[in-house]
Coordinates of C-alpha atoms in Angstrom, one line a residue:
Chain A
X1 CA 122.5 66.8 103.7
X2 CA 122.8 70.1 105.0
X3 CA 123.0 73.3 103.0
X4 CA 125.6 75.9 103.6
X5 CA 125.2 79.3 103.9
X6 CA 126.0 80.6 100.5
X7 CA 127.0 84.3 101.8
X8 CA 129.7 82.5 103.4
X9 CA 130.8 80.0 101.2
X10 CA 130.9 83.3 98.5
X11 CA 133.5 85.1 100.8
X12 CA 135.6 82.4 101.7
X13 CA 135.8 81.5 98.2
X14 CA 135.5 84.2 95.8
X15 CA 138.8 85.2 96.0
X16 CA 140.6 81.9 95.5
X17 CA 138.5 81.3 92.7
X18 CA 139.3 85.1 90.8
X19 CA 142.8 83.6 91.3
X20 CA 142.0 80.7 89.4
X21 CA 140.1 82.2 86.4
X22 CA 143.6 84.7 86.5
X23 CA 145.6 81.6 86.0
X24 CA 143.5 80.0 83.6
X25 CA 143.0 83.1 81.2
X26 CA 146.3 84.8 82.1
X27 CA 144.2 88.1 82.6
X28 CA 143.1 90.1 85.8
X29 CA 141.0 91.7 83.5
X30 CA 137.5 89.8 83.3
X31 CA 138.6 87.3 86.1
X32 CA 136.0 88.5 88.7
X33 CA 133.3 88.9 86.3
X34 CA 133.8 85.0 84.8
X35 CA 133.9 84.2 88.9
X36 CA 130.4 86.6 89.7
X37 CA 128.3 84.9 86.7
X38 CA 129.5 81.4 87.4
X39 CA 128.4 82.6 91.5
X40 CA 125.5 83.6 90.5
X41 CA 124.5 80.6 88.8
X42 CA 125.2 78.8 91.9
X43 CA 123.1 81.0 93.8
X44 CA 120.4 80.5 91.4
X45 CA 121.0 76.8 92.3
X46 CA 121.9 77.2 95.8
X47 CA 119.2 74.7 97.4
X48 CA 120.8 72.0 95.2
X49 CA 124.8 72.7 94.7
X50 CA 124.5 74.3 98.6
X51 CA 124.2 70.4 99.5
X52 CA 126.9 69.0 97.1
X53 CA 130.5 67.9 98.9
X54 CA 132.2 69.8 97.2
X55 CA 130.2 73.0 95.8
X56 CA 134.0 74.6 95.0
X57 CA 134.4 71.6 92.8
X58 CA 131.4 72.6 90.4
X59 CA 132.3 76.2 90.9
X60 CA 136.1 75.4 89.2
X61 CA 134.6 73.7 86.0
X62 CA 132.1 76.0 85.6
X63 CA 134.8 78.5 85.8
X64 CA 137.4 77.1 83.4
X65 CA 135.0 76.4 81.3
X66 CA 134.2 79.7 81.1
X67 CA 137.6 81.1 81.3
X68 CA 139.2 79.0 78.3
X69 CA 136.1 80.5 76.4
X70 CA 136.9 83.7 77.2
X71 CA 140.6 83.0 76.6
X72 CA 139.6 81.4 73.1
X73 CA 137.7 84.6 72.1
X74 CA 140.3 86.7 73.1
X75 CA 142.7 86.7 70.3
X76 CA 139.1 87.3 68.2
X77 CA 137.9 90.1 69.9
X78 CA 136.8 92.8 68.3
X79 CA 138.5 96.0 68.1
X80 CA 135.5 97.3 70.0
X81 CA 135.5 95.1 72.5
X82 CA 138.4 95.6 73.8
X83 CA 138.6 99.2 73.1
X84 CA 135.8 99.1 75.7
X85 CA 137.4 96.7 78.2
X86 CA 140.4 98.7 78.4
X87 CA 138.1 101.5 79.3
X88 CA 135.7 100.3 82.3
X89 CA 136.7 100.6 85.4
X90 CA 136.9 97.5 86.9
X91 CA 139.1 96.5 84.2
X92 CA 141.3 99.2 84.5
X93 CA 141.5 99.0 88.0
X94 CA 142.2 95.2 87.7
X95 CA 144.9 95.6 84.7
X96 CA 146.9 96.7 87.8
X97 CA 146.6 94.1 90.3
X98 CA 148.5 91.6 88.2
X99 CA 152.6 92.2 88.0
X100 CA 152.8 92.4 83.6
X101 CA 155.1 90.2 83.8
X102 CA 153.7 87.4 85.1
X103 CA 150.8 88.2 83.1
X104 CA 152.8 88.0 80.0
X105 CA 154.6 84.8 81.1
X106 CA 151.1 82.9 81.5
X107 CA 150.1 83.9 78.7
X108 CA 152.5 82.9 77.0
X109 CA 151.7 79.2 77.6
X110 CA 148.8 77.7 74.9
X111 CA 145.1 78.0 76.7
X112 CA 144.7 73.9 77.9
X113 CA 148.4 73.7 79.2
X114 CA 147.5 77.0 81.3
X115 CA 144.4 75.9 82.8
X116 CA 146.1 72.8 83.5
X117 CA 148.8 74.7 85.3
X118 CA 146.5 76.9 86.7
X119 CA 144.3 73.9 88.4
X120 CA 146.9 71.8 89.4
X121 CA 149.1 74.6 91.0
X122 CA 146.1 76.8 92.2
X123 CA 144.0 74.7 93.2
X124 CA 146.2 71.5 93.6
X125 CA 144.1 68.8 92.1
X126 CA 145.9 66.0 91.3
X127 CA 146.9 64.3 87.6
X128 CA 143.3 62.4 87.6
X129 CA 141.4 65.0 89.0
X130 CA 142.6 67.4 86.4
X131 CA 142.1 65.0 82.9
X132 CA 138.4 64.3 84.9
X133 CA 137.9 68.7 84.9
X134 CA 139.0 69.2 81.5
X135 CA 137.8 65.7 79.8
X136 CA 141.0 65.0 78.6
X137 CA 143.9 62.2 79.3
X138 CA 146.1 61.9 82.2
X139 CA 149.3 62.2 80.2
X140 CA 147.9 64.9 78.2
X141 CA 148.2 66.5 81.9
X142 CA 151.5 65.2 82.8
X143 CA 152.6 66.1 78.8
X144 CA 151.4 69.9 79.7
X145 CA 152.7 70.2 83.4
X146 CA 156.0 69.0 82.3
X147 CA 156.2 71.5 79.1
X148 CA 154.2 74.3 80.8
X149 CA 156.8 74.1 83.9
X150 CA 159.7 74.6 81.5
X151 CA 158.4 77.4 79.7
X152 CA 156.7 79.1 82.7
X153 CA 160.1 78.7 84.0
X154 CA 162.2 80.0 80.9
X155 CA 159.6 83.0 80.5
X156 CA 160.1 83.7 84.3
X157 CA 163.9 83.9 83.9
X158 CA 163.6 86.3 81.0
X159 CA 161.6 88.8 83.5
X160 CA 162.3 90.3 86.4
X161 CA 161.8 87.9 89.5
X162 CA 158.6 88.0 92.0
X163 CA 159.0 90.7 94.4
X164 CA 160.5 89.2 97.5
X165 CA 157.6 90.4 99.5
X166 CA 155.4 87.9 97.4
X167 CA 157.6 85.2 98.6
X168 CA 157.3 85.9 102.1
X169 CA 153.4 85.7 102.2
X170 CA 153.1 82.5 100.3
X171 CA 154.6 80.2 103.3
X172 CA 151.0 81.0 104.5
X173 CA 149.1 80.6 101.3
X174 CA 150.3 77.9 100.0
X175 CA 150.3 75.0 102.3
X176 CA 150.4 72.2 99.3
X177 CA 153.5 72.1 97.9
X178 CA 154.7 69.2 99.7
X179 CA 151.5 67.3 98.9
X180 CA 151.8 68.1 95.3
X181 CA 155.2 67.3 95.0
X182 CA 154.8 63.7 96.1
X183 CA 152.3 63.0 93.2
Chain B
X1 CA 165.8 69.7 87.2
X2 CA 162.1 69.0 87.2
X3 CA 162.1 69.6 90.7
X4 CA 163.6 72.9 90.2
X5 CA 161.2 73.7 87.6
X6 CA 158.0 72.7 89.4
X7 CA 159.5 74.8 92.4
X8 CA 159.6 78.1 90.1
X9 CA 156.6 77.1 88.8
X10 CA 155.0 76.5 92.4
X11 CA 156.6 80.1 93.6
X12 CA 155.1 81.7 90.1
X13 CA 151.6 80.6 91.4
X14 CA 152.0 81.7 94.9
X15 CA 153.0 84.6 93.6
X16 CA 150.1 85.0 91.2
X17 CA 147.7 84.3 94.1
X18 CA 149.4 87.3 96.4
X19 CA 149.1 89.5 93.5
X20 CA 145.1 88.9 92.9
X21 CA 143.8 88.3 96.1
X22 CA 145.5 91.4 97.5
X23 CA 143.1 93.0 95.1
X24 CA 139.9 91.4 95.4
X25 CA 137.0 93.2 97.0
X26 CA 134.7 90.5 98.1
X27 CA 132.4 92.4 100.1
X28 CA 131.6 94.3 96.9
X29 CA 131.1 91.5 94.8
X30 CA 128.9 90.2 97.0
X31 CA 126.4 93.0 97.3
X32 CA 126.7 93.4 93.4
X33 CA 125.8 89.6 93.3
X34 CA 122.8 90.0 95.5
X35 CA 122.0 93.2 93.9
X36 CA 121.5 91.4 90.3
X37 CA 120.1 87.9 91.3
X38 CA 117.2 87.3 90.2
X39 CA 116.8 90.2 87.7
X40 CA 121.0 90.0 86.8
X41 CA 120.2 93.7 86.4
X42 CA 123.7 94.9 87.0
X43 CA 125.7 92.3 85.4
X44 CA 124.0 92.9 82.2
X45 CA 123.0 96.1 82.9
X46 CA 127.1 96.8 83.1
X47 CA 128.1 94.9 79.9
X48 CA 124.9 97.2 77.9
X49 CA 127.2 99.7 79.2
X50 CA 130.5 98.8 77.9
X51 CA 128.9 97.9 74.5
X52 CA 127.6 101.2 74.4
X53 CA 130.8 102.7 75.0
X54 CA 132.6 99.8 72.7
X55 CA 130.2 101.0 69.7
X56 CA 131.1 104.6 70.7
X57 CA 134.7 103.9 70.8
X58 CA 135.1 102.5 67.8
X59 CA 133.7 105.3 66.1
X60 CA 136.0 107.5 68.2
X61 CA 138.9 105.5 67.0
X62 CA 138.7 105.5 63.9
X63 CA 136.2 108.2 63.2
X64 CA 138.8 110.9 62.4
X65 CA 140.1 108.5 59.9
X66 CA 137.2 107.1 58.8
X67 CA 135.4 107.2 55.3
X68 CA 131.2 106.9 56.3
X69 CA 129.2 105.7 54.1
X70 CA 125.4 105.3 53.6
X71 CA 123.2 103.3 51.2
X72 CA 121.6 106.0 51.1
X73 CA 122.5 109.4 48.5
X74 CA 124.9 110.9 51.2
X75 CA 128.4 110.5 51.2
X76 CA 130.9 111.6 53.8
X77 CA 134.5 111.9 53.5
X78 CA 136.4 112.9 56.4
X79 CA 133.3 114.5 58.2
X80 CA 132.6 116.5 55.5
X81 CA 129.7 116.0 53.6
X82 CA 129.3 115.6 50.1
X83 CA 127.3 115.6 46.6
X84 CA 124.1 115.0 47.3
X85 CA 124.1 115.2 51.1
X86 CA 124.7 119.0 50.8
X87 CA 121.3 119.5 49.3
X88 CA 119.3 121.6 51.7
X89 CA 116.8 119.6 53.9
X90 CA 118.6 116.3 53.1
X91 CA 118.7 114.4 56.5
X92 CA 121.0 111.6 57.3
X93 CA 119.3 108.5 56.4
X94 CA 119.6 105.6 59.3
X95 CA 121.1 103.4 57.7
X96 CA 123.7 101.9 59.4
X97 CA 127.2 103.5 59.1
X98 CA 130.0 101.9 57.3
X99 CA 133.6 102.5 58.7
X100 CA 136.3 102.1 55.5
X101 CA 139.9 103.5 56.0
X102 CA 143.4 103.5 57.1
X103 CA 144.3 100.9 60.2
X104 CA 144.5 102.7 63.5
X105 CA 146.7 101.4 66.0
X106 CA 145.9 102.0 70.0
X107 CA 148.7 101.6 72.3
X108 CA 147.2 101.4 75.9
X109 CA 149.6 101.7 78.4
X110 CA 149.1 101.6 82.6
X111 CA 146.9 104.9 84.1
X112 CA 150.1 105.4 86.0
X113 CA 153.1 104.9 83.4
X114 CA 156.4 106.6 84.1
X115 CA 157.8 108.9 81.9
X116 CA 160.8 105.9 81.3
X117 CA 157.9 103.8 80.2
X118 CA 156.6 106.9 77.4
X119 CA 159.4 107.5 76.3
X120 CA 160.6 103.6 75.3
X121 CA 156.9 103.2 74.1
X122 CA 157.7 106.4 71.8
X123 CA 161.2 105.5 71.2
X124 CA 159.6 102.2 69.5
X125 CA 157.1 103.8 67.5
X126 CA 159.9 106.1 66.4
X127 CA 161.6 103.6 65.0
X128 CA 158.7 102.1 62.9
X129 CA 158.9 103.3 59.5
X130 CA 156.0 103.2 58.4
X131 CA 154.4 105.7 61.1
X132 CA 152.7 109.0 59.0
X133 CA 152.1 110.1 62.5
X134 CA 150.8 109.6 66.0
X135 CA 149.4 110.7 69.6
X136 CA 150.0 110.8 72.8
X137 CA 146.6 111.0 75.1
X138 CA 147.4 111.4 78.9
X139 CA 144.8 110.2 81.5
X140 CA 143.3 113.8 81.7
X141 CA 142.8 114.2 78.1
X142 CA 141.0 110.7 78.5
X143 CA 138.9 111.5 81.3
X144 CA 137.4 114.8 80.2
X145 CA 136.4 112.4 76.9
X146 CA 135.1 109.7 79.0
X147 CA 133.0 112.3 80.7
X148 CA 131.8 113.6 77.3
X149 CA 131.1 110.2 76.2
X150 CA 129.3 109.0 79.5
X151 CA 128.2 112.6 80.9
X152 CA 124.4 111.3 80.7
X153 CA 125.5 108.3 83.0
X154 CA 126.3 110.1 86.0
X155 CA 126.8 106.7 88.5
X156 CA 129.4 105.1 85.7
X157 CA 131.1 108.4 85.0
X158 CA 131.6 109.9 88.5
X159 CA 132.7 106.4 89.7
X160 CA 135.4 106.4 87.1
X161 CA 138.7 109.2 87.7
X162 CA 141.2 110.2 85.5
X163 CA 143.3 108.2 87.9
X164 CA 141.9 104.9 86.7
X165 CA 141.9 105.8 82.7
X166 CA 145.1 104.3 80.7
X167 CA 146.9 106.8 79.0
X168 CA 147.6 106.0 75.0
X169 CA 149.0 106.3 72.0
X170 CA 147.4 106.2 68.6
X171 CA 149.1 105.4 65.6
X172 CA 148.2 106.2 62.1
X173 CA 150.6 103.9 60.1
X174 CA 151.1 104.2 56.2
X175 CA 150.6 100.8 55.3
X176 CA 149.2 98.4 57.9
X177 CA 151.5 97.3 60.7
X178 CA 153.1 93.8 60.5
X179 CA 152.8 91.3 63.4
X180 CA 155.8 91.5 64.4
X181 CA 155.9 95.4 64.8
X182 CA 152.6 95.0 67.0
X183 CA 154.2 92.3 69.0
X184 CA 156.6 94.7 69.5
X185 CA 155.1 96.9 71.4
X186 CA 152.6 94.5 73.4
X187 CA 156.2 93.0 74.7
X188 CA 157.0 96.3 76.6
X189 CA 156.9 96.2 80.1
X190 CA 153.5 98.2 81.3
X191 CA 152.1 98.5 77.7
X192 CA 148.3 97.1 78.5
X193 CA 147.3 96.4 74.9
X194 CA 147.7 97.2 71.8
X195 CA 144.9 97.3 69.4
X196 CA 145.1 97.3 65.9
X197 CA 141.8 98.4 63.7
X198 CA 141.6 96.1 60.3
X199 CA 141.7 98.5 57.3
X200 CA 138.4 98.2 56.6
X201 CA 136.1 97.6 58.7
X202 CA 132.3 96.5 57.7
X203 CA 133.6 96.3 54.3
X204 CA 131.3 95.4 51.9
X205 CA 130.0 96.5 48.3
X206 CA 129.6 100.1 49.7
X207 CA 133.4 100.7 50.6
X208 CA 136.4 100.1 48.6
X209 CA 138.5 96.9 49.2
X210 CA 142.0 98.2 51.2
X211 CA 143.7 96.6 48.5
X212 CA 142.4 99.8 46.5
X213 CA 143.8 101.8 48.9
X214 CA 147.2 100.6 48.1
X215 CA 146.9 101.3 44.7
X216 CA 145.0 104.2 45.0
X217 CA 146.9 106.4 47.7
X218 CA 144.8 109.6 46.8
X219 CA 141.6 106.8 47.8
X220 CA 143.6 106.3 51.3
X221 CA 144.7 110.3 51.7
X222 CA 141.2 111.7 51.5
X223 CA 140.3 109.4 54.9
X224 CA 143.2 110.6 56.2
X225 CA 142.1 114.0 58.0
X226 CA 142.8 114.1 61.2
X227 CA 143.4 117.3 62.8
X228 CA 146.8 116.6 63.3
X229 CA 147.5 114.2 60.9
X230 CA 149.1 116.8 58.0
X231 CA 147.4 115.7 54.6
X232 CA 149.5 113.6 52.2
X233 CA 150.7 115.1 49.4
X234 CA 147.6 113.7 47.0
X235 CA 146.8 113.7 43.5
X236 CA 143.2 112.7 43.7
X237 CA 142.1 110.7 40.7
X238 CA 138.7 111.1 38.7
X239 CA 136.3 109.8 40.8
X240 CA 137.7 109.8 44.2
X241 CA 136.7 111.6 46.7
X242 CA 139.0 114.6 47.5
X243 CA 140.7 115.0 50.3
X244 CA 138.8 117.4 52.7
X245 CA 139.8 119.3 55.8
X246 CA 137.3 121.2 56.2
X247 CA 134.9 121.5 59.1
X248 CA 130.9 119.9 58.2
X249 CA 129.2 122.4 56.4
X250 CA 125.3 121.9 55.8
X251 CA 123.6 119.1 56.7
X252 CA 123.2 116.8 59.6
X253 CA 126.3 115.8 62.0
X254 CA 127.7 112.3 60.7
X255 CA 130.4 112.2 62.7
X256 CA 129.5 111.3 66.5
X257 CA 131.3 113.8 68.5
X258 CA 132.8 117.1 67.5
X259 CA 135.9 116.2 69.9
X260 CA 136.5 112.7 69.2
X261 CA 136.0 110.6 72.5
X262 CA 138.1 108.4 74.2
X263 CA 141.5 106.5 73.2
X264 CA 142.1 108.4 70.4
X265 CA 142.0 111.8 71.8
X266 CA 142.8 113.4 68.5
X267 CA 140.1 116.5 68.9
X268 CA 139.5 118.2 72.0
X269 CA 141.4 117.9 75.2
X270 CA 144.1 118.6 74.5
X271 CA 144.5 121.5 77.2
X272 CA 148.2 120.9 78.2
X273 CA 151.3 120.4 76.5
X274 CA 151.7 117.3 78.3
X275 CA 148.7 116.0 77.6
X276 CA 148.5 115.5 73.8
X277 CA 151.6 115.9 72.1
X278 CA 151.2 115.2 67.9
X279 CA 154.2 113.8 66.0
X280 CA 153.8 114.1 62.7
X281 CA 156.7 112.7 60.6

């Protein structure tokens, strides 16, 4: 049982996993601070989850969780509330890192079928790994990625397509598809 | 075709990961992170400060617009006080503040929209009806606000620029603004959000249902002084408050800020012709 160095773990993580809470709420705004609280809890917890396999693994529940709350409360947000989101910085700042478009076209997908999306594409888990995350059945998964992959796809078409450059720099990010594809 | 599908789907992804991690400063997260364990001074400390701001805001949204009332003997229409609150010596009560009125409509769009952008955001408000008027707040206009609002918080307000502010328009509408309309504007390209106020906010025994106001326009006109809203032709009823214009005369300041803060923009900075424009219709 040996326990990592959490400093590390947090910076070869942290981004990844702002990506996923982007994917599962469909917002850059609010992504890194659902990733920071669910780090710090980890921290907090460090000389236990440290030890675990997989501390990722925890990490990605704790953030969907968290992320599908957040994506639940949205639509009830008060006028406040968002009033004062659009006005700190980091949010601002982060309202810009995400193309609108592709902001818009997750978000136009209901809240499970994105974080199913989100997990399986993001972060590759597989059918079974993703009912076990989100405590629902397998061909509830299959039911979402096959919808969710058509409308994903048919918002896509409506908008403008990813910037070429995007397209170039995922041969190196994303190393899975071939995997994925086979399940 | 499935395969095609999860193909688009895999490229959307990859394409969502370039577009966040590119922007992710870990290194700062991390010293925040280590910063607030153990106390999670900043994390809270940070949200204290955007519900600050979010009570703030709200009053600056709708504040112009806004009918305040107290349980108290003062009323306020339209910042100006009345009856009984003009007695001499008569100090606001602190009770909390009630906000009744007209829906306000915030459109937020990107710190660095391009005029094309403006112009279809005002080209669809233009053709919405029901619009009595509306504003246009550039980032400038915004930030001198934001510095009002936050002046006393010198590490949040310096580390904020005018740069980093959205730019927005409010919207005084008539009648409240459908779904659709609202949808409307949220589906333009670079629009951020768009928020819509209810009618009546805290609405209880002390401020009139907006059902009233619909049958009552004079009830709905006297909230309705902005300073660049024009005042609807009114025919105030026995009863009603009157419309009122007019500057606070006695008595202590119910209205927040003089020059209303933040996304409304409708007082104050409005130092350039670009930077608040008022379209009354």
């Amino acid at each position: 049982m040996i326990l990592r160095d959490f400093d590390e773990f947090y910076r070869s993580e942290f981004a990844g996993l702002v990506v996923l809470a982007t994917g599962v709420t469909g917002r850059r705004a609010g992504a890194e601070d659902i990733v920071q609280e669910a780090m710090l809890d980890a921290y907090r917890r460090w000389d236990r989850i440290g030890c675990y396999a997989a501390p990722r693994g925890w990490l990605c529940k704790v953030i969907v969780q968290r992320a599908m709350k957040v994506a639940r409360k949205s639509s009830n947000e008060s006028f406040a509330q968002r009033l004062a989101l659009v006005t700190s910085r980091r949010t601002s700042h982060e309202a810009e890192g995400l193309d609108p478009a592709l902001g818009a076209a997750l978000r136009a997908l209901p809240r499970q079928q994105r974080a199913v999306m989100a997990l399986h594409y993001l972060e590759d888990l597989s059918v079974a790994d993703t009912a076990s995350l989100l405590g629902i059945a397998e061909g509830t998964v299959k039911a979402h990625l096959s919808k969710g992959r058509l409308r994903l796809a048919q918002s896509v078409d409506r908008r403008s397509p990813p910037p070429a450059a995007a397209n170039e720099t995922t041969n190196t990010i994303d190393h899975q598809s071939d995997s994925r594809s086979q399940r | 075709m499935n395969e095609h599908h999860d193909d688009e789907t895999a490229a959307t992804f990859r394409h969502l990961r370039h577009e966040v991690e590119s922007t992710v400063d870990v290194e700062r997260g991390l010293s925040d992170l280590h910063e607030s364990s153990g106390t999670r001074r900043l994390i809270p400390g940070r949200t204290a400060v955007v519900g600050a701001a979010a009570a703030l805001l709200l009053v600056a949204a709708v504040g112009s617009t806004a009918l305040w009332r107290s349980s108290g003997s003062t009323d306020i229409v339209g910042g100006t006080p009345t009856g009984a609150a003009d007695a001499p010596g008569d100090t606001m009560p602190p009770s909390e503040p009630i906000l009744c009125g007209p829906q306000v409509v915030v459109v937020f769009v990107a710190p660095g929209a391009r005029k094309d952008l403006l112009a279809t955001v005002q080209a669809t408000i233009d053709s919405f009806p029901g619009i009595e008027s509306y504003d246009y707040i550039d980032s400038t206009a915004t930030h001198e606000e934001f510095q009002q609002l936050f002046g006393d918080q010198l590490e949040f307000s310096d580390s904020v620029g005018s740069e980093e502010l959205p730019r927005s328009f409010t919207l005084l509408p008539a009648q409240p603004m459908g779904e659709g309309e609202l949808e409307q504007l949220r589906s333009i390209e670079g629009v951020l959000r768009v928020e819509a106020s209810k009618p009546t906010i805290g609405q209880d025994d002390r401020c009139e249902p907006a059902e009233l106001d619909a049958d009552q326009p004079d009830a709905a006109d006297s909230a309705t002084t902005t300073t660049t809203t024009p005042p609807l032709p009114t025919t105030a009823a026995p009863g009603t408050a009157a419309p009122t214009t007019a500057a606070p005369t006695t008595g202590a300041p119910m209205v927040p800020p003089t020059t209303s803060p933040l996304p409304t923009g409708i007082a104050g900075g409005a130092a350039t012709p670009e930077t608040t424009t008022s379209a009354p219709r």
